[in-house]
Amino acid sequence: MADTKKTGTTTPVRHDRLRTELPAILPSLLLCDFANLGTELRKLEDAGARCLHLDVMDGHFVPNMTYGMTIVEACRRVSDLPLDVHLMIANPGNYLRQYRDAGADIITIHAEAVDDPVPLLQEIRRLGAGAGLAINPPTSVESIVRCLPHCDLVLAMSVMPGFGGQIFNPVALEKLRFLRDWSTKNMHPLFLEVDGGVNEATIAPCAQAGAELYVVGSGIFRHAGYARPMQELRALACI
Ligand code: DX5
Ligand code: ZN
């Protein structure tokens, strides 16, 4: 499937590539050196990254502000890796086309940010991107079951969104188990993603619970070299 939106040229569906790269460690760029973004992305690719996680915060849905389409577009210009864009913003429906045009391959909205995620998930798919739905620790997984047929990815947050370097909340594990069972029972493939406090101590329980995509910020960027932590984390996720 390709997207022929703007110029009539086809836009590759990069997120499909991820199916052959699991388990995958997704560096969260929140803590990277933005003054040298191009160099950082090359270092991450050399370290084995197969997808990049971009945290978009609007200072409204979450108590922090990061970046928007400009940084997504800049990453798109220097890397061909799939871009997994995590929208922690109010009114995400107003910006889906812009993030797709900027180069997002997966667009994840928060269930807590909208009344009904289904029309937005359908719109994300119409745009040719993978449709992701995120839930915060207090949000039950049962509350999004009716949305799952419209999802390509579900993100079980293991911290309240807004900052890197927080402590992992194990409430995400039960949700991952539920989603894995739902996906098998309904024969509906879902990328199961976990985000927040994922590190050497917490990644194996996530793998046992069914996670396949592991977003890691401080667990990678607190190290000078990225290859070693990436390889060690991936080895721990291979159960
Ligand atoms: C938090 C973000 C995460 C965060 C992860 O709201 O969604 O992606 O950057 O960072 P660590 O791995 O340090 O918790
Ligand atoms: Zn994130």
Short mmCIF file of C-alpha atoms and ligand atoms in Angstrom, two decimals:
data_model
loop_
_atom_site.label_atom_id
_atom_site.label_comp_id
_atom_site.label_asym_id
_atom_site.label_seq_id
_atom_site.Cartn_x
_atom_site.Cartn_y
_atom_site.Cartn_z
CA MET A 1 0.00 0.00 0.00
CA ALA A 2 1.44 3.42 -0.84
CA ASP A 3 0.37 7.03 -0.25
CA THR A 4 0.14 9.18 -3.42
CA LYS A 5 -0.95 12.33 -1.60
CA LYS A 6 1.02 15.39 -2.62
CA THR A 7 3.17 14.93 -5.61
CA GLY A 8 1.67 11.78 -7.10
CA THR A 9 4.84 9.97 -6.12
CA THR A 10 4.40 6.95 -3.93
CA THR A 11 5.45 7.19 -0.29
CA PRO A 12 6.84 3.88 0.94
CA VAL A 13 5.02 2.23 3.82
CA ARG A 14 8.00 1.93 6.05
CA HIS A 15 6.23 0.66 9.17
CA ASP A 16 5.58 -2.70 7.51
CA ARG A 17 9.35 -3.24 7.60
CA LEU A 18 9.17 -3.44 11.39
CA ARG A 19 7.42 -6.81 11.23
CA THR A 20 10.75 -8.42 10.31
CA GLU A 21 12.75 -6.49 12.91
CA LEU A 22 11.03 -7.60 16.13
CA PRO A 23 11.78 -7.22 18.96
CA ALA A 24 12.83 -3.66 18.19
CA ILE A 25 14.44 -1.07 20.45
CA LEU A 26 13.12 2.40 19.48
CA PRO A 27 15.33 5.25 20.68
CA SER A 28 13.19 8.11 22.01
CA LEU A 29 14.83 11.27 20.68
CA LEU A 30 13.64 13.34 23.66
CA LEU A 31 17.09 13.22 25.29
CA CYS A 32 19.27 13.32 22.15
CA ASP A 33 21.64 16.16 21.20
CA PHE A 34 19.38 18.25 18.94
CA ALA A 35 22.25 20.58 18.08
CA ASN A 36 23.72 17.62 16.15
CA LEU A 37 20.55 15.80 15.07
CA GLY A 38 21.97 14.38 11.82
CA THR A 39 25.02 12.94 13.58
CA GLU A 40 22.84 11.53 16.36
CA LEU A 41 20.59 9.73 13.87
CA ARG A 42 23.56 8.24 12.05
CA LYS A 43 25.01 7.06 15.38
CA LEU A 44 21.67 5.43 16.23
CA GLU A 45 21.43 3.73 12.82
CA ASP A 46 25.02 2.47 13.20
CA ALA A 47 24.07 1.23 16.68
CA GLY A 48 21.30 -0.92 15.16
CA ALA A 49 18.19 1.27 15.46
CA ARG A 50 15.41 0.06 13.13
CA CYS A 51 12.85 2.76 13.97
CA LEU A 52 12.93 6.16 15.69
CA HIS A 53 10.44 7.34 18.34
CA LEU A 54 9.56 11.04 18.24
CA ASP A 55 7.82 12.58 21.27
CA VAL A 56 5.60 15.51 20.33
CA MET A 57 4.38 17.43 23.39
CA ASP A 58 2.22 20.58 23.30
CA GLY A 59 2.47 21.82 26.90
CA HIS A 60 -1.31 21.31 27.13
CA PHE A 61 -2.12 17.61 26.99
CA VAL A 62 1.11 17.06 28.95
CA PRO A 63 2.99 19.49 31.27
CA ASN A 64 5.95 19.78 28.93
CA MET A 65 6.63 21.10 25.42
CA THR A 66 9.01 19.57 22.86
CA TYR A 67 8.83 19.88 19.08
CA GLY A 68 6.49 19.46 16.11
CA MET A 69 6.47 18.79 12.36
CA THR A 70 9.75 20.65 11.80
CA ILE A 71 11.81 18.08 13.69
CA VAL A 72 9.86 15.19 12.14
CA GLU A 73 10.60 16.64 8.69
CA ALA A 74 14.28 17.11 9.60
CA CYS A 75 14.54 13.47 10.70
CA ARG A 76 12.83 12.42 7.47
CA ARG A 77 15.39 14.30 5.42
CA VAL A 78 18.38 12.56 7.04
CA SER A 79 17.05 9.05 7.74
CA ASP A 80 15.06 6.39 5.89
CA LEU A 81 14.14 4.59 9.11
CA PRO A 82 10.44 4.36 10.03
CA LEU A 83 9.41 7.35 12.17
CA ASP A 84 7.10 6.46 15.06
CA VAL A 85 5.48 9.75 16.05
CA HIS A 86 3.97 9.82 19.55
CA LEU A 87 1.47 12.69 19.69
CA MET A 88 1.00 13.89 23.27
CA ILE A 89 -1.14 16.80 22.13
CA ALA A 90 -4.71 18.05 22.44
CA ASN A 91 -6.83 18.00 19.24
CA PRO A 92 -4.53 15.59 17.35
CA GLY A 93 -7.17 15.37 14.57
CA ASN A 94 -6.17 18.86 13.44
CA TYR A 95 -2.61 17.81 12.60
CA LEU A 96 -2.65 14.27 11.17
CA ARG A 97 -2.08 15.30 7.54
CA GLN A 98 0.74 17.66 8.53
CA TYR A 99 2.59 14.94 10.47
CA ARG A 100 2.12 12.48 7.60
CA ASP A 101 3.41 15.06 5.12
CA ALA A 102 6.38 15.74 7.43
CA GLY A 103 7.32 12.06 7.14
CA ALA A 104 5.61 10.20 10.00
CA ASP A 105 5.20 6.48 9.23
CA ILE A 106 3.31 5.63 12.41
CA ILE A 107 1.10 8.25 14.07
CA THR A 108 0.01 7.50 17.63
CA ILE A 109 -2.71 9.48 19.34
CA HIS A 110 -3.73 9.28 23.01
CA ALA A 111 -7.15 7.87 23.88
CA GLU A 112 -7.36 10.44 26.69
CA ALA A 113 -7.01 13.34 24.21
CA VAL A 114 -10.17 12.65 22.17
CA ASP A 115 -13.81 11.64 22.71
CA ASP A 116 -13.75 9.00 19.95
CA PRO A 117 -10.37 7.78 18.60
CA VAL A 118 -11.93 5.63 15.81
CA PRO A 119 -12.43 8.34 13.13
CA LEU A 120 -8.87 9.57 13.71
CA LEU A 121 -7.41 6.07 13.50
CA GLN A 122 -9.29 5.60 10.22
CA GLU A 123 -7.97 8.94 8.94
CA ILE A 124 -4.38 7.99 9.85
CA ARG A 125 -4.76 4.79 7.83
CA ARG A 126 -6.31 6.71 4.92
CA LEU A 127 -3.18 8.86 4.94
CA GLY A 128 -1.12 5.69 4.49
CA ALA A 129 0.46 5.68 7.95
CA GLY A 130 0.25 3.07 10.69
CA ALA A 131 -2.47 3.96 13.21
CA GLY A 132 -1.38 3.91 16.83
CA LEU A 133 -3.40 4.36 20.03
CA ALA A 134 -1.75 5.13 23.38
CA ILE A 135 -3.21 4.73 26.89
CA ASN A 136 -1.85 6.23 30.10
CA PRO A 137 -1.36 4.14 33.27
CA PRO A 138 -4.76 5.09 34.79
CA THR A 139 -6.66 4.24 31.57
CA SER A 140 -8.07 0.71 31.37
CA VAL A 141 -7.34 -1.41 28.32
CA GLU A 142 -10.98 -2.53 28.28
CA SER A 143 -11.98 1.07 27.51
CA ILE A 144 -10.28 0.89 24.08
CA VAL A 145 -11.34 -2.62 22.94
CA ARG A 146 -13.81 -1.22 20.38
CA CYS A 147 -10.96 0.81 18.83
CA LEU A 148 -8.56 -2.12 18.39
CA PRO A 149 -9.82 -3.25 14.95
CA HIS A 150 -8.79 0.21 13.68
CA CYS A 151 -5.29 0.03 15.21
CA ASP A 152 -1.96 -1.15 13.80
CA LEU A 153 -0.19 -0.36 17.08
CA VAL A 154 -1.16 0.01 20.73
CA LEU A 155 1.11 1.82 23.15
CA ALA A 156 0.79 0.94 26.83
CA MET A 157 2.43 3.84 28.64
CA SER A 158 4.46 2.74 31.66
CA VAL A 159 4.81 6.33 32.92
CA MET A 160 2.55 9.35 32.85
CA PRO A 161 3.63 11.11 29.64
CA GLY A 162 5.61 14.32 29.66
CA PHE A 163 9.18 13.52 30.74
CA GLY A 164 12.01 11.05 30.25
CA GLY A 165 13.88 9.42 33.13
CA GLN A 166 10.81 8.36 35.12
CA ILE A 167 10.29 5.08 37.03
CA PHE A 168 8.60 2.17 35.19
CA ASN A 169 5.00 1.49 36.27
CA PRO A 170 4.22 -2.28 36.01
CA VAL A 171 0.52 -1.55 35.40
CA ALA A 172 1.46 -1.70 31.68
CA LEU A 173 2.28 -5.43 31.90
CA GLU A 174 -1.29 -6.64 32.44
CA LYS A 175 -2.46 -4.45 29.55
CA LEU A 176 0.18 -5.94 27.24
CA ARG A 177 -0.97 -9.46 28.17
CA PHE A 178 -4.61 -8.51 27.47
CA LEU A 179 -3.69 -6.97 24.10
CA ARG A 180 -1.57 -9.94 23.06
CA ASP A 181 -4.48 -12.29 23.83
CA TRP A 182 -6.95 -10.03 22.02
CA SER A 183 -4.69 -9.87 18.97
CA THR A 184 -4.33 -13.67 18.85
CA LYS A 185 -8.03 -14.38 19.48
CA ASN A 186 -9.15 -11.90 16.81
CA MET A 187 -6.33 -12.73 14.38
CA HIS A 188 -5.63 -9.01 14.14
CA PRO A 189 -1.89 -8.22 14.11
CA LEU A 190 -0.99 -5.40 16.50
CA PHE A 191 2.39 -3.90 17.22
CA LEU A 192 2.53 -3.88 21.04
CA GLU A 193 4.63 -0.98 22.29
CA VAL A 194 5.73 0.07 25.78
CA ASP A 195 7.14 3.47 26.66
CA GLY A 196 8.56 4.95 29.87
CA GLY A 197 11.25 3.66 32.23
CA VAL A 198 12.19 0.79 29.93
CA ASN A 199 15.72 -0.34 30.76
CA GLU A 200 17.85 -3.45 31.55
CA ALA A 201 15.77 -4.18 34.67
CA THR A 202 12.30 -3.71 33.19
CA ILE A 203 12.53 -4.87 29.57
CA ALA A 204 12.37 -8.67 30.15
CA PRO A 205 9.01 -8.54 32.02
CA CYS A 206 7.67 -6.43 29.13
CA ALA A 207 8.83 -9.07 26.65
CA GLN A 208 7.18 -11.84 28.66
CA ALA A 209 3.94 -9.81 28.68
CA GLY A 210 3.97 -9.58 24.87
CA ALA A 211 5.64 -6.27 24.01
CA GLU A 212 7.52 -6.11 20.67
CA LEU A 213 8.41 -2.39 20.36
CA TYR A 214 10.42 -0.92 23.27
CA VAL A 215 10.79 2.84 23.49
CA VAL A 216 13.95 3.76 25.35
CA GLY A 217 15.21 7.25 26.19
CA SER A 218 17.51 7.58 29.21
CA GLY A 219 18.37 3.86 28.95
CA ILE A 220 20.27 4.73 25.73
CA PHE A 221 21.12 8.44 25.87
CA ARG A 222 22.72 8.41 29.32
CA HIS A 223 25.47 6.32 27.70
CA ALA A 224 28.28 7.85 25.59
CA GLY A 225 28.07 5.03 23.03
CA TYR A 226 24.67 3.80 21.83
CA ALA A 227 25.60 0.40 20.34
CA ARG A 228 26.21 -1.43 23.62
CA PRO A 229 23.01 -0.43 25.44
CA MET A 230 20.98 -1.06 22.25
CA GLN A 231 22.44 -4.55 21.82
CA GLU A 232 22.12 -5.45 25.51
CA LEU A 233 18.49 -4.29 25.64
CA ARG A 234 17.61 -6.18 22.46
CA ALA A 235 19.23 -9.35 23.80
CA LEU A 236 17.16 -9.07 27.00
CA ALA A 237 13.99 -8.63 24.90
CA CYS A 238 14.69 -11.81 22.90
CA ILE A 239 12.83 -14.34 25.07
C1 DX5 B 1 7.53 10.28 27.84
C2 DX5 B 1 7.87 9.84 26.44
C3 DX5 B 1 8.90 8.74 26.39
C4 DX5 B 1 10.22 9.07 27.09
C5 DX5 B 1 10.96 7.79 27.43
O1 DX5 B 1 6.34 10.98 27.84
O2 DX5 B 1 6.71 9.41 25.75
O3 DX5 B 1 9.12 8.35 25.05
O4 DX5 B 1 11.01 9.89 26.32
O5 DX5 B 1 12.12 8.09 28.15
P1 DX5 B 1 12.67 7.09 29.28
O6 DX5 B 1 13.06 5.83 28.55
O7 DX5 B 1 13.86 7.83 29.83
O8 DX5 B 1 11.60 6.86 30.28
ZN ZN B 2 7.03 8.47 23.76
#
